[in-house]
XYZ file of C-alpha atoms in Angstrom:
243
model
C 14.671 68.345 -34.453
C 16.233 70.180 -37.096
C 18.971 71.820 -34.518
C 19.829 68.704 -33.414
C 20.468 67.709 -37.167
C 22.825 70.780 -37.651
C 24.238 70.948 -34.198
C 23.779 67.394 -32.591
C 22.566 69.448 -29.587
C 19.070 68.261 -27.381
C 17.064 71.662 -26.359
C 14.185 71.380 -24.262
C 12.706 73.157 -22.080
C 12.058 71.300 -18.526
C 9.100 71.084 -16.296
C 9.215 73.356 -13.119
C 10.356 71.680 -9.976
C 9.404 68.242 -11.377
C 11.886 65.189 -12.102
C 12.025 64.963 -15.648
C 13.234 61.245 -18.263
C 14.336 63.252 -21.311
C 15.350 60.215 -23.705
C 14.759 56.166 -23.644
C 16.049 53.563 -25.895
C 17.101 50.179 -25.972
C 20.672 48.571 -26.149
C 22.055 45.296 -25.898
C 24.960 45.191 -23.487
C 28.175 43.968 -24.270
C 29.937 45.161 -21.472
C 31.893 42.889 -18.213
C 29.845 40.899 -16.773
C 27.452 41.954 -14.133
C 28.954 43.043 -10.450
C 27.305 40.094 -8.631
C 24.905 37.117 -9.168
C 21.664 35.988 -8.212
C 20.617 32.018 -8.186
C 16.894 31.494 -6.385
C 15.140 28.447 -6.003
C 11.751 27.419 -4.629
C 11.829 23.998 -2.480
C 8.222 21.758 -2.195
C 8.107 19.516 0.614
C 4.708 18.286 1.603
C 2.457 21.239 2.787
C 5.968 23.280 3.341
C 7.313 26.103 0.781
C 10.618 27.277 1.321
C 12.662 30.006 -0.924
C 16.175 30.217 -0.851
C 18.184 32.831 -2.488
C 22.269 33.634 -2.959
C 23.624 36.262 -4.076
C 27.548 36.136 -5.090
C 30.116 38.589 -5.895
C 31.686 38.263 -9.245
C 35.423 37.836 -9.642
C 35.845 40.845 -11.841
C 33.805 42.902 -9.161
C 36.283 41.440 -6.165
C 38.914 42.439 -8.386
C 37.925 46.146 -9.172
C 36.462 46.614 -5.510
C 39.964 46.693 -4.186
C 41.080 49.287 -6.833
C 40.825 53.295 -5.155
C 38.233 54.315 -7.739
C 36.215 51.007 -6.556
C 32.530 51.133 -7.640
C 29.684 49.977 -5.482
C 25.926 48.814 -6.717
C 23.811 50.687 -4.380
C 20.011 50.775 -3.959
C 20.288 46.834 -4.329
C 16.491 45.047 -5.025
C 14.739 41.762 -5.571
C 11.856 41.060 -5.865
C 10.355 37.454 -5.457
C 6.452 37.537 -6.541
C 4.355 35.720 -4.758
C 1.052 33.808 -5.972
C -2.310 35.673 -4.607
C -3.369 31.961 -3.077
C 0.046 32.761 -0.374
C -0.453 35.843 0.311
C -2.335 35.487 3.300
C 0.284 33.215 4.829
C 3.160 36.168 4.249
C 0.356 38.514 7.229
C 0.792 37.916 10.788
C -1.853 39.194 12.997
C -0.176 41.513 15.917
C -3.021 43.149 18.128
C -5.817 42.511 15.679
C -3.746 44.394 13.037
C -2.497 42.481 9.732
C 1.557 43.320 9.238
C 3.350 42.372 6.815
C 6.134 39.840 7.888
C 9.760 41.052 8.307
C 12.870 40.122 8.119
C 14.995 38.761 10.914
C 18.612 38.736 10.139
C 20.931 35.482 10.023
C 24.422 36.472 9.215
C 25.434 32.820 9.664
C 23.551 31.787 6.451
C 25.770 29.935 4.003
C 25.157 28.597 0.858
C 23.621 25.395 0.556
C 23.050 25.262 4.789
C 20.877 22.637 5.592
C 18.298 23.436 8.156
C 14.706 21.693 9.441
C 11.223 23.293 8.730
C 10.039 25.665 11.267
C 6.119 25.776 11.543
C 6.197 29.502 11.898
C 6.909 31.557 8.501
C 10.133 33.527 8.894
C 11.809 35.777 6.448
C 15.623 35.918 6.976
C 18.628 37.413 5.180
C 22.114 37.724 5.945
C 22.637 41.815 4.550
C 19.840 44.077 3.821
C 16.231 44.032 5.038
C 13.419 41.842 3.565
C 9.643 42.082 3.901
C 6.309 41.459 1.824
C 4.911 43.949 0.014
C 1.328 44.491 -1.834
C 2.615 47.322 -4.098
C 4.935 44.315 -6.152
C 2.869 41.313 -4.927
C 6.208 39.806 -3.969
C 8.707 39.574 -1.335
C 10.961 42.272 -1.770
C 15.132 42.411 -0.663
C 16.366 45.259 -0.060
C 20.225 45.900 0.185
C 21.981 49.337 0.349
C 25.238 48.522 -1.039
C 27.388 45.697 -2.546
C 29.628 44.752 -1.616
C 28.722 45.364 2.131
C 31.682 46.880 3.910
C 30.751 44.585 7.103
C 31.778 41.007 5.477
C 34.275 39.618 2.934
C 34.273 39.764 -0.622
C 33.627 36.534 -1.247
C 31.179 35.599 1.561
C 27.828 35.047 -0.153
C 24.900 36.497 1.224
C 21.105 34.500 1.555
C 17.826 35.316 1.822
C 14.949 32.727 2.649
C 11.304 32.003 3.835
C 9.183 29.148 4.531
C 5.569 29.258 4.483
C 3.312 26.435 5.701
C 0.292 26.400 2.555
C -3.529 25.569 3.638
C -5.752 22.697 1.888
C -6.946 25.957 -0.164
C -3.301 27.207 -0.956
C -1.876 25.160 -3.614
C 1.383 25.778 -6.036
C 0.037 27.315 -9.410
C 0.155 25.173 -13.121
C 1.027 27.663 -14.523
C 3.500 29.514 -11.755
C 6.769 30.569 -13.881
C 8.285 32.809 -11.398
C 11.115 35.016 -12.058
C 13.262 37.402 -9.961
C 13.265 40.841 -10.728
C 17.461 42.533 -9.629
C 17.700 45.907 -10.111
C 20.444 48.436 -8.560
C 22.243 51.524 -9.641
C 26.468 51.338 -9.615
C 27.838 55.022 -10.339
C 30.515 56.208 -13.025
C 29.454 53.628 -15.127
C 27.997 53.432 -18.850
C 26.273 50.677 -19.406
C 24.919 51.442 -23.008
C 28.012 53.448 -23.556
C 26.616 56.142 -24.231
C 27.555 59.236 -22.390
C 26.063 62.894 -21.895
C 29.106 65.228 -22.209
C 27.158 68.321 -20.667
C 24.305 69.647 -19.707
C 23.274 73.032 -19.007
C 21.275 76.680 -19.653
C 22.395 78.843 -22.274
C 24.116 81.242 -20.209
C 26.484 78.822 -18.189
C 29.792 78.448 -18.716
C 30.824 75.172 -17.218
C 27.803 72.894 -18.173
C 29.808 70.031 -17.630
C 29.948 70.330 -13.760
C 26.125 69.830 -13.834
C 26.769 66.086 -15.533
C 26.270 62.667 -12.927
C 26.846 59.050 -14.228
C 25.569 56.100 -13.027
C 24.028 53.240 -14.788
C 20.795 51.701 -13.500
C 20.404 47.673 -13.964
C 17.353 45.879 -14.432
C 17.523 41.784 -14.527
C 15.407 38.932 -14.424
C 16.859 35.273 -12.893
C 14.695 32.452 -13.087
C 13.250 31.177 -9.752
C 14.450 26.909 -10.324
C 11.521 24.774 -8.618
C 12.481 21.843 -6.594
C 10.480 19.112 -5.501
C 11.495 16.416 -2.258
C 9.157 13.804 -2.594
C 7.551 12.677 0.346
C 5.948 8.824 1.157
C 3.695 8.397 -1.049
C 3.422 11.757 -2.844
C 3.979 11.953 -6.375
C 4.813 15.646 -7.355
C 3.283 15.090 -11.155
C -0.443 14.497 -9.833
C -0.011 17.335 -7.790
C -2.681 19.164 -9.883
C -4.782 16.630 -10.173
C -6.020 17.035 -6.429
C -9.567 19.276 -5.431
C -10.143 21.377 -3.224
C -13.110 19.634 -0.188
């Protein structure tokens, strides 16, 4: 501490062969905005659960993709949580062994396509691959890069599931649910600020040692939608037990 007060220098002295987070802090970001959006939503009809979600390239990001130092988000993730009373309705049973359902891909998915209720639960997304997992308790998307070099700039991409709930799987009170987006775009500074170099005593170019990239981590609230049914009235929803 008391270099770093006369210098402004960080020594340490790493871990062998291990991966290492030197420093953490908080910042509030007051950069562009972010590369691309997310909007989710979860639809109610009846017995039938359906999540749609859209993700959308910004302007500025359309703008600066078509510049020759263009900069990607790559290691693209959402995560969708899932209450414990569906879980069992995201497992398929294959040759008495539980899987976890995948995605199927639907590049003709468009935003706001309307489309009937299929009685079998289907994930499907447009980019990327899509599947349940236990780890996060959620559906999770996964998409190596944005924008993807296989469609347009300003072609949206989806990602949805339906899911058929039991007499013993109900929607929770007190569900909330947000989306959790993180992905990593390089060259960037988010916080702005930037390690200059990095190196051992004895090197003389400590600089070439130095990668950027800026890791994001968002929430986007999950907007519940109800389509009332004959005689259903979504507000006495939890008034109904379990026989």
């Amino acid at each position: 501490a008391q270099e770093f007060e006369q210098s402004r220098i960080i020594k340490f002295t790493p871990l062998d062969a291990c991966r290492l987070e030197l420093m953490r802090f908080r910042t509030r970001y007051s950069g562009q905005d972010l590369p691309f959006s997310v909007k989710a939503a979860v639809v109610v009809q009846g017995a039938y659960i359906e999540l749609q979600a859209f993700i959308n390239m910004s302007p500025t990001a359309q703008i600066l993709t078509r510049s020759p130092s263009a900069k990607y988000c790559e290691n693209v993730m959402i995560r969708f949580p899932v209450p414990t009373q569906w879980i069992k309705a995201l497992w398929t049973m294959n040759l008495q062994r539980q899987k976890s359902l995948k995605a199927k891909m639907n590049r003709r998915a468009c935003l706001g396509a309307l489309h009937e209720v299929e009685s079998d639960p289907v994930i499907q997304v447009s980019v990327g691959t899509a599947k349940y997992e236990s780890a996060y308790r959620a559906v999770v998307w996964k998409i190596d890069r944005l924008p993807d070099k296989n469609s347009s700039l300003d072609h949206p991409h989806s990602l949805s599931y339906k899911l058929e709930l039991g007499s013993d799987q109900e929607i929770p009170s007190d569900w909330y649910p947000f989306a959790t987006v993180q992905f990593v775009v390089h060259d960037t500074c988010a916080s702005g600020t930037e390690v200059k170099s990095l190196g051992i005593e004895s090197d003389l170019q400590p600089q070439k040692h130095v990668v950027q990239k800026a890791f994001y981590n968002c929430q986007v609230e999950i907007e519940k939608k109800w389509i009332r049914l004959d005689g259903e009235d979504p507000d006495k929803a939890g008034n109904c037990l379990t026989q």
